Coordinates of C-alpha atoms and ligand atoms in Angstrom, one line a residue:
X29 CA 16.1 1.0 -31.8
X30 CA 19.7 1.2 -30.1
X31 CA 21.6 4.0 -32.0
X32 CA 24.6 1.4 -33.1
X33 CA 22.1 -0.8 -34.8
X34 CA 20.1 1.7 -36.2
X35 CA 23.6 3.5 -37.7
X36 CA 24.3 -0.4 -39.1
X37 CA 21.3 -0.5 -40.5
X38 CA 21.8 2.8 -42.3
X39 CA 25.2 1.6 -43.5
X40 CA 23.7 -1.4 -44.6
X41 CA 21.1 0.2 -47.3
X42 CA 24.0 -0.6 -49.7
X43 CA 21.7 -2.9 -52.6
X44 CA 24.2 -3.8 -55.1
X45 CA 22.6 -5.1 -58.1
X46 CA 24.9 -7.5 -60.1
X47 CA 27.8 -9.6 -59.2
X48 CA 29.6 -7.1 -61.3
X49 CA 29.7 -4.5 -58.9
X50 CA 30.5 -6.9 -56.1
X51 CA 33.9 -6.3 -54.4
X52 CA 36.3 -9.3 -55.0
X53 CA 36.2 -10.7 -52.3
X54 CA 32.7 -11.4 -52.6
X55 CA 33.1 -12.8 -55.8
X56 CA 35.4 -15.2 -55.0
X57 CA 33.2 -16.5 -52.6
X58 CA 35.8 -15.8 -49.2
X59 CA 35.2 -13.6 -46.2
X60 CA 36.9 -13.2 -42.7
X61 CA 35.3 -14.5 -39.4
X62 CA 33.0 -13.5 -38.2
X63 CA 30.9 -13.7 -40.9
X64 CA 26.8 -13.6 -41.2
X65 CA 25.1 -14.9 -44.2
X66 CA 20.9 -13.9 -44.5
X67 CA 18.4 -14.5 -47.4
X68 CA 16.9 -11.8 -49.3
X69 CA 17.8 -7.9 -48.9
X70 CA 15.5 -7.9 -45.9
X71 CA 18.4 -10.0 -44.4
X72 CA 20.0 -6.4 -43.7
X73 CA 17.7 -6.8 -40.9
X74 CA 18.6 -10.0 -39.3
X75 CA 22.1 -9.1 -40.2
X76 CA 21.9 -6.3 -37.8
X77 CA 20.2 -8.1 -35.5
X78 CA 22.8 -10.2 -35.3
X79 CA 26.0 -8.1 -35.9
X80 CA 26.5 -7.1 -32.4
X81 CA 26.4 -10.6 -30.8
X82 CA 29.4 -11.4 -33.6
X83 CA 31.3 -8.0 -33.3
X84 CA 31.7 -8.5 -29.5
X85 CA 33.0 -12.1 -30.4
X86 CA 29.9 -14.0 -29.0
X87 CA 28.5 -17.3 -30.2
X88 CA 26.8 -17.6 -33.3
X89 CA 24.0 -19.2 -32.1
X90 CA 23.3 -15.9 -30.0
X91 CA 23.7 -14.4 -33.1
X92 CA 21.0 -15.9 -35.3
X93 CA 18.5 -15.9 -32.7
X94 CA 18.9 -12.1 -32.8
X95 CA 18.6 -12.3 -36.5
X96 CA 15.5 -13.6 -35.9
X97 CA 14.2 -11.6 -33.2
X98 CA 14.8 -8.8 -35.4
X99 CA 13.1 -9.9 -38.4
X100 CA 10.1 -11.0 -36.8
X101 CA 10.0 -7.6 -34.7
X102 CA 9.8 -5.8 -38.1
X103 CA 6.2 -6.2 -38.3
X104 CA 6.3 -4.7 -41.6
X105 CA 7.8 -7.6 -43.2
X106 CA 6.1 -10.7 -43.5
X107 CA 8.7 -12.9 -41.5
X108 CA 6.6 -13.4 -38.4
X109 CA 2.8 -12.0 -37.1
X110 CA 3.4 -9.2 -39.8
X111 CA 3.0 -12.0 -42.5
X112 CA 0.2 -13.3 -44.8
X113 CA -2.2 -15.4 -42.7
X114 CA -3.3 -19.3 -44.1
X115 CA -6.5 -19.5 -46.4
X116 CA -8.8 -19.4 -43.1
X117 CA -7.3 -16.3 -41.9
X118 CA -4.7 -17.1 -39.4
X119 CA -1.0 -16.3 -39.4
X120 CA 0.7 -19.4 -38.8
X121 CA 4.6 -19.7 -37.6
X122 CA 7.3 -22.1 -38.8
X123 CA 11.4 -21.5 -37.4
X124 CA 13.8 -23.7 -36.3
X125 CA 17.1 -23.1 -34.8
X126 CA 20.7 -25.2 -34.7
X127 CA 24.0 -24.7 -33.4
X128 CA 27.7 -26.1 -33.4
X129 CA 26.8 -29.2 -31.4
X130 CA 23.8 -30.5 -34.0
X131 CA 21.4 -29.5 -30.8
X132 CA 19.0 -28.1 -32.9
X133 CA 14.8 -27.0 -32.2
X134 CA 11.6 -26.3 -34.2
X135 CA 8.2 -25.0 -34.0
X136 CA 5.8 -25.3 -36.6
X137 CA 2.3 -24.0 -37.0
X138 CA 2.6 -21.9 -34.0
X139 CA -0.1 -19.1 -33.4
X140 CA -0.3 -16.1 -31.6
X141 CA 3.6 -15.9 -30.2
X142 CA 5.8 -13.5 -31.8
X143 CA 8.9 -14.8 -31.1
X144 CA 9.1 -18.4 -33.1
X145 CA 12.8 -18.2 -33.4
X146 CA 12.6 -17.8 -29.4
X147 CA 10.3 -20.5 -28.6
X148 CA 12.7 -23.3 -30.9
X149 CA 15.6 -22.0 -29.2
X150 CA 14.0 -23.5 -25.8
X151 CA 12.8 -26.4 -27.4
X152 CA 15.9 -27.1 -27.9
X153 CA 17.3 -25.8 -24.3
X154 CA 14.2 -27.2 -22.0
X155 CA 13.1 -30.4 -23.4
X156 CA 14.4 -33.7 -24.7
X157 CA 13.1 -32.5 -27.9
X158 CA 14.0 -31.2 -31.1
X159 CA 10.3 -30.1 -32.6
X160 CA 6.9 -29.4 -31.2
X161 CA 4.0 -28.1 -33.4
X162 CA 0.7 -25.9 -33.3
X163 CA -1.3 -26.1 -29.8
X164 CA 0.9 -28.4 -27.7
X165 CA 4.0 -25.5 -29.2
X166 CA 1.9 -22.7 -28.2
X167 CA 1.5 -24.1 -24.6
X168 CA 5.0 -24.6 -24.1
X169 CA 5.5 -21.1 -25.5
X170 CA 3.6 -19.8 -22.4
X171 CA 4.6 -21.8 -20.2
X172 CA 8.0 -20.7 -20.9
X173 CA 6.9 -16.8 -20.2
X174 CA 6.2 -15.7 -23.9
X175 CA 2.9 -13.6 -24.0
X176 CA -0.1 -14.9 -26.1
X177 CA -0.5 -12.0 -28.9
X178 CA -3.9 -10.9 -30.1
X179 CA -4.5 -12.8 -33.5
X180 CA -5.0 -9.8 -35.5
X181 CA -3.8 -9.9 -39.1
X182 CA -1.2 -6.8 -40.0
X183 CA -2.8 -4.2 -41.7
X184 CA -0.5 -5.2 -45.0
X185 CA -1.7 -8.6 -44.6
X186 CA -5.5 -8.0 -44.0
X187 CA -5.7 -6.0 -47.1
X188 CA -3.7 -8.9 -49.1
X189 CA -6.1 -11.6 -47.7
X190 CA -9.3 -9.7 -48.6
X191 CA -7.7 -9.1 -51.6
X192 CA -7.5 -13.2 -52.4
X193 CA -10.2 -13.9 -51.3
X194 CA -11.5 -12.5 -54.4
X195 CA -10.4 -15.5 -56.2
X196 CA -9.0 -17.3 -53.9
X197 CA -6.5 -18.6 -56.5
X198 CA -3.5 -21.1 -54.2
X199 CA -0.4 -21.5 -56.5
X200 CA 3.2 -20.4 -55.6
X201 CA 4.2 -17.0 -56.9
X202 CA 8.5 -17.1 -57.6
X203 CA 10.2 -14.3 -55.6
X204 CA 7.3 -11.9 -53.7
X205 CA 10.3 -10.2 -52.3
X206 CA 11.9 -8.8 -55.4
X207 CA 8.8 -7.9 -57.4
X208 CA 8.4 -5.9 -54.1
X209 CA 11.6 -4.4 -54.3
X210 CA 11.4 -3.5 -57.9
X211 CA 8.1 -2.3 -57.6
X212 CA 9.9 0.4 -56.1
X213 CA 7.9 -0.3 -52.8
X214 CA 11.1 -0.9 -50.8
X215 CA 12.8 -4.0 -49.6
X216 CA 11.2 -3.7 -46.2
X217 CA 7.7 -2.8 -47.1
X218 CA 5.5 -5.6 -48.0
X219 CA 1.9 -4.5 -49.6
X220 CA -0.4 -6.3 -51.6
X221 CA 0.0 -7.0 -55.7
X222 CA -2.5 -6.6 -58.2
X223 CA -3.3 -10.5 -58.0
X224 CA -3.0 -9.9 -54.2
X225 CA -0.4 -12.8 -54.1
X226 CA 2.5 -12.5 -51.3
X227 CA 3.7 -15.9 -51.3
X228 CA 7.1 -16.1 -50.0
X229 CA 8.4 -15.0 -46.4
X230 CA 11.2 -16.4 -45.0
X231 CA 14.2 -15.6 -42.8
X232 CA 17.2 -17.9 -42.9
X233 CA 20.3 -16.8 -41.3
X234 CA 23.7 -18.3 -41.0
X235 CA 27.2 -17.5 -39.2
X236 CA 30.6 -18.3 -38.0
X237 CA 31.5 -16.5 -35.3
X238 CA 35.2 -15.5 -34.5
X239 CA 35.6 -18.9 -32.7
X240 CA 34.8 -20.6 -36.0
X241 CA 31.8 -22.1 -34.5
X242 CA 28.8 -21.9 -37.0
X243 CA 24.9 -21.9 -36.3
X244 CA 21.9 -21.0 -38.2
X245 CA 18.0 -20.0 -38.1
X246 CA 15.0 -20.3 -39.8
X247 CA 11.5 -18.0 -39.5
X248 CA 8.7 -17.5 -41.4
X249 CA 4.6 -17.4 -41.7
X250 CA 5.4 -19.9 -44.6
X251 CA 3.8 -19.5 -47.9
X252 CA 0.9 -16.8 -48.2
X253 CA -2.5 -18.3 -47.9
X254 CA -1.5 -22.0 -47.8
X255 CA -4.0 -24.7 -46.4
X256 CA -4.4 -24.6 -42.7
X257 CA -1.8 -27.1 -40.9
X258 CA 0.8 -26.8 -43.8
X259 CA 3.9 -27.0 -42.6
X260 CA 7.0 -25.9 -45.3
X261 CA 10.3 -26.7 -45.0
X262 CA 11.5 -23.5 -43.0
X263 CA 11.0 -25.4 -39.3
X264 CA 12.6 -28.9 -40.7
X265 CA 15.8 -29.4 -39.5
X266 CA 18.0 -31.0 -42.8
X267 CA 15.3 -29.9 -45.5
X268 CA 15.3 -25.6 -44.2
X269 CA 18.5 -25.2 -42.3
X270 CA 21.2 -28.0 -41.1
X271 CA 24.6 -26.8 -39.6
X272 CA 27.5 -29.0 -39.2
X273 CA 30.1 -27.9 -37.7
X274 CA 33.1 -29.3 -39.3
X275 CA 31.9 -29.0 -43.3
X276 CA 29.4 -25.8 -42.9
X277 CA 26.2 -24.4 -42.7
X278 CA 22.9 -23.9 -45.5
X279 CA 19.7 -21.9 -45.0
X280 CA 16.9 -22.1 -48.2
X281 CA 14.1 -20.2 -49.3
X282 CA 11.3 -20.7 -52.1
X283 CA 8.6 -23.6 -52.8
X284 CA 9.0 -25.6 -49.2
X285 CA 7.6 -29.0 -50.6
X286 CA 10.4 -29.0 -53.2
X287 CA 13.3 -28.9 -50.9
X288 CA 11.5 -30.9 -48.5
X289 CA 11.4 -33.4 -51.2
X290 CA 15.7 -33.4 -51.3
X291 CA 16.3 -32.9 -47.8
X292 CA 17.7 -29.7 -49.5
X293 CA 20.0 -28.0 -46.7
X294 CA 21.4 -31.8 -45.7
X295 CA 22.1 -32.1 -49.4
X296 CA 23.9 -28.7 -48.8
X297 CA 26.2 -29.4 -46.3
X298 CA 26.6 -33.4 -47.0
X299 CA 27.9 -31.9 -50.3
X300 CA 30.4 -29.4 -48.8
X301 CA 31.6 -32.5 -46.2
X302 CA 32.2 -34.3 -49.6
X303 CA 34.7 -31.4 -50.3
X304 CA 32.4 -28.7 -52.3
X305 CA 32.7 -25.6 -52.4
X306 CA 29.4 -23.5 -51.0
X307 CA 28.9 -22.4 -54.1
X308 CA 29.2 -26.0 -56.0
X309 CA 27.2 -27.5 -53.0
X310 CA 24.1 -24.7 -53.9
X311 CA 24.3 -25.1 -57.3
X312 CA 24.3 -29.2 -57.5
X313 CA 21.5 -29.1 -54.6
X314 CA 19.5 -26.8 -57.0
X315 CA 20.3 -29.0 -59.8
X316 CA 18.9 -31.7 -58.4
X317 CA 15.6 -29.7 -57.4
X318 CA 15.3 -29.2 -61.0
X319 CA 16.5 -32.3 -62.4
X320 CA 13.2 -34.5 -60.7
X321 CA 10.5 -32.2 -62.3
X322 CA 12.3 -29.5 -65.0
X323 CA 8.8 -28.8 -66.5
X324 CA 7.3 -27.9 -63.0
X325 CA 10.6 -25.8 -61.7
X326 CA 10.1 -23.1 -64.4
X327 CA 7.0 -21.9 -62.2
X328 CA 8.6 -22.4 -58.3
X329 CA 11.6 -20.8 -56.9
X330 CA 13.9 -22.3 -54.4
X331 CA 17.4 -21.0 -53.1
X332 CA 20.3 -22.4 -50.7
X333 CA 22.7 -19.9 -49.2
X334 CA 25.8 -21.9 -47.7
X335 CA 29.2 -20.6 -45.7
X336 CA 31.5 -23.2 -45.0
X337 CA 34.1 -23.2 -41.8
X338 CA 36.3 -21.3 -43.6
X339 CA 34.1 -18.5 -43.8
X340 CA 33.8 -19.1 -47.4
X341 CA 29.9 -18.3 -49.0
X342 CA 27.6 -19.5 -52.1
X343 CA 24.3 -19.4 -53.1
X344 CA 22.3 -20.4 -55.9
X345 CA 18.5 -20.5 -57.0
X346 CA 16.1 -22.3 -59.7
X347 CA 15.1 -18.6 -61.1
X348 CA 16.9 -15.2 -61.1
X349 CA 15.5 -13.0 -58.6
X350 CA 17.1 -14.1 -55.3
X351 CA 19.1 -12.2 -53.4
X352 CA 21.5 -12.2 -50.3
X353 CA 22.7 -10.4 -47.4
X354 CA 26.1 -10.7 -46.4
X355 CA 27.9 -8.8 -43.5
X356 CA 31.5 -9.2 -42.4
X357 CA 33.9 -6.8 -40.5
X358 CA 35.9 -5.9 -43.7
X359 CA 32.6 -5.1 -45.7
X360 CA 29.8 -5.0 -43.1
X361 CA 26.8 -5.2 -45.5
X362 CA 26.1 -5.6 -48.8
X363 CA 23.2 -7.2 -51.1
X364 CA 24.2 -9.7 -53.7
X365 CA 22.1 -11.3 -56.5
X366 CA 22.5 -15.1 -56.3
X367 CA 23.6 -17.1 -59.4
X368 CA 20.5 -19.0 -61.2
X369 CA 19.7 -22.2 -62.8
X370 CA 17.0 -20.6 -65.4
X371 CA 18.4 -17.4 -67.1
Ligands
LIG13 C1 7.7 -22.3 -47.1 N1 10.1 -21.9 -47.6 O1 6.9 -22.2 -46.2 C2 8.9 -21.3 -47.1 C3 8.4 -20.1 -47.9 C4 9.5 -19.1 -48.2 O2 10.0 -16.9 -48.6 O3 10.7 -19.4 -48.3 N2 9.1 -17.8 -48.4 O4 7.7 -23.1 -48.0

């Protein structure tokens, strides 16, 4: 690790637990360019990974796919090979990537490459398309020079996969991060729970550079033990990230199929176009999550984070739990709880 990013990365171990200790800035919601915006505290991270690009006033989209580089290098987290594999055993990857321009790419149930964020950015860059998925995305992937990997589960992962095995059990477990976290296991180490559920693992990153130009990422290995050839809705362009650069930018995390079923980051920004604040635009887009099944949303999480071009920032979730990471020049790094639905 370069000694700049890992002294960032030290400066960046900052968790601050309520919006009470926040600084104001924060609070109200406003930042100054450049500004990057990631999910979870893991986001420190991405955040790094993505600081320098901003700092030495390159393009955002540079920026995120650093974030995601980074994350998914961090084999100890479960963004990437490091993650939990599907019920047969495989760790399958989901990311997409999209810039200032709406060109935008996506891989979904990609094997053995450990650079997913890498392979959408050149699906974007070398084809006519936006999203390729499982073998035919694995091809390309070498084809464009990224080497095959060897399949083997991380050692965290193979431990929480013989673990559920036991029973097998496949229902979504709200905010694996956290319960990590506060398990006193650290924000970067995942290891298995007593029900040996790990369910959610995703990277979203998203961030206006000092041009004002915005771009976002997605990466994950998707929910923990999910039926082989799921798909969430990390890799879908307007349901896990959407960027437009004249209203703003939104990333999500939590229960895929429920923001799938609102086109939940297209909601996001569609909101913000309509003259919403990040924050409102979150908060109605969670809203709505809730509204179509409030019986079923006590037992799923899902969250938006959003920065519009004014470098302004929200984010909101169905359940308390979720948390941010935000890095600007003025206050490089800091962890934020997110705002909730259900108290
Ligand atoms: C999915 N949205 O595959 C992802 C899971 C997630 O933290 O966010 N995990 O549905």
């Amino acid at each position: 690790m370069k000694k700049s990013r890992r002294r960032f990365l030290q400066n960046s171990l900052v968790l601050v637990p309520a919006l009470g200790c926040a600084p104001l800035s924060y609070l109200n919601g406003e930042a100054k360019k450049p500004l990057v915006l990631s999910t979870w505290d893991s986001g420190v991270i991405a955040n790094a990974g993505a600081w320098p690009v901003l700092q030495s006033e390159g393009r955002a989209l540079d920026a995120v796919e650093q974030g995601g580089i980074a994350i998914e290098d961090h084999i100890s987290c479960c963004v990437g090979l490091g993650g939990n594999p599907d019920r047969d055993g495989f760790v399958t990857l989901d990311a997409c990537i999209m810039d200032e321009k709406a060109n935008c790419g996506s891989v979904a149930f990609l094997e053995r490459i450990k650079h997913p964020v890498s392979v959408a950015r050149k699906v974007m860059e070398e084809t006519p398309h936006v999203m390729l998925v499982g073998e035919g995305a694995q091809q390309f992937a070498l084809e464009q020079g990224f080497p095959l990997e060897d399949g083997k589960l991380s050692p965290d992962a193979e431990k929480a996969y013989k673990k559920w095995l036991e029973k097998s059990a496949y229902k979504p477990v709200k905010n694996i991060e956290r319960t990590q976290l506060n398990k006193g296991k650290g924000p970067y180490a995942p290891s298995m729970f007593d029900d040996g559920s790990f369910n959610h693992d995703t990277m979203g990153t998203i961030c206006i550079d000092s041009h004002g130009d915005l771009s976002g990422m997605c990466t994950t290995s998707g929910m923990g033990f999910k039926m082989r050839g799921r798909v969430g809705d990390s890799p879908i362009i307007g349901s896990g990230l959407f960027v437009d650069n004249e209203a703003g930018a939104a990333v999500a995390t939590g229960q895929g199929e429920e923001i799938i079923r609102i086109s939940g980051c297209h909601l996001v920004v569609e909101l913000m176009r309509n003259g919403a604040t990040p924050q409102d635009a979150c908060e109605k887009a969670i809203a709505r999550i809730v509204k179509r099944d409030p019986v079923k949303a006590k037992d799923f999480q899902a969250c938006f984070i959003a920065i519009n071009k004014k470098g302004e920032h929200g984010a909101f979730a169905v359940h308390p739990g979720f948390n941010y990471t935000i890095s600007d020049m003025t206050q490089e790094n800091k962890v934020l709880d997110s705002k909730s639905y259900f108290s």
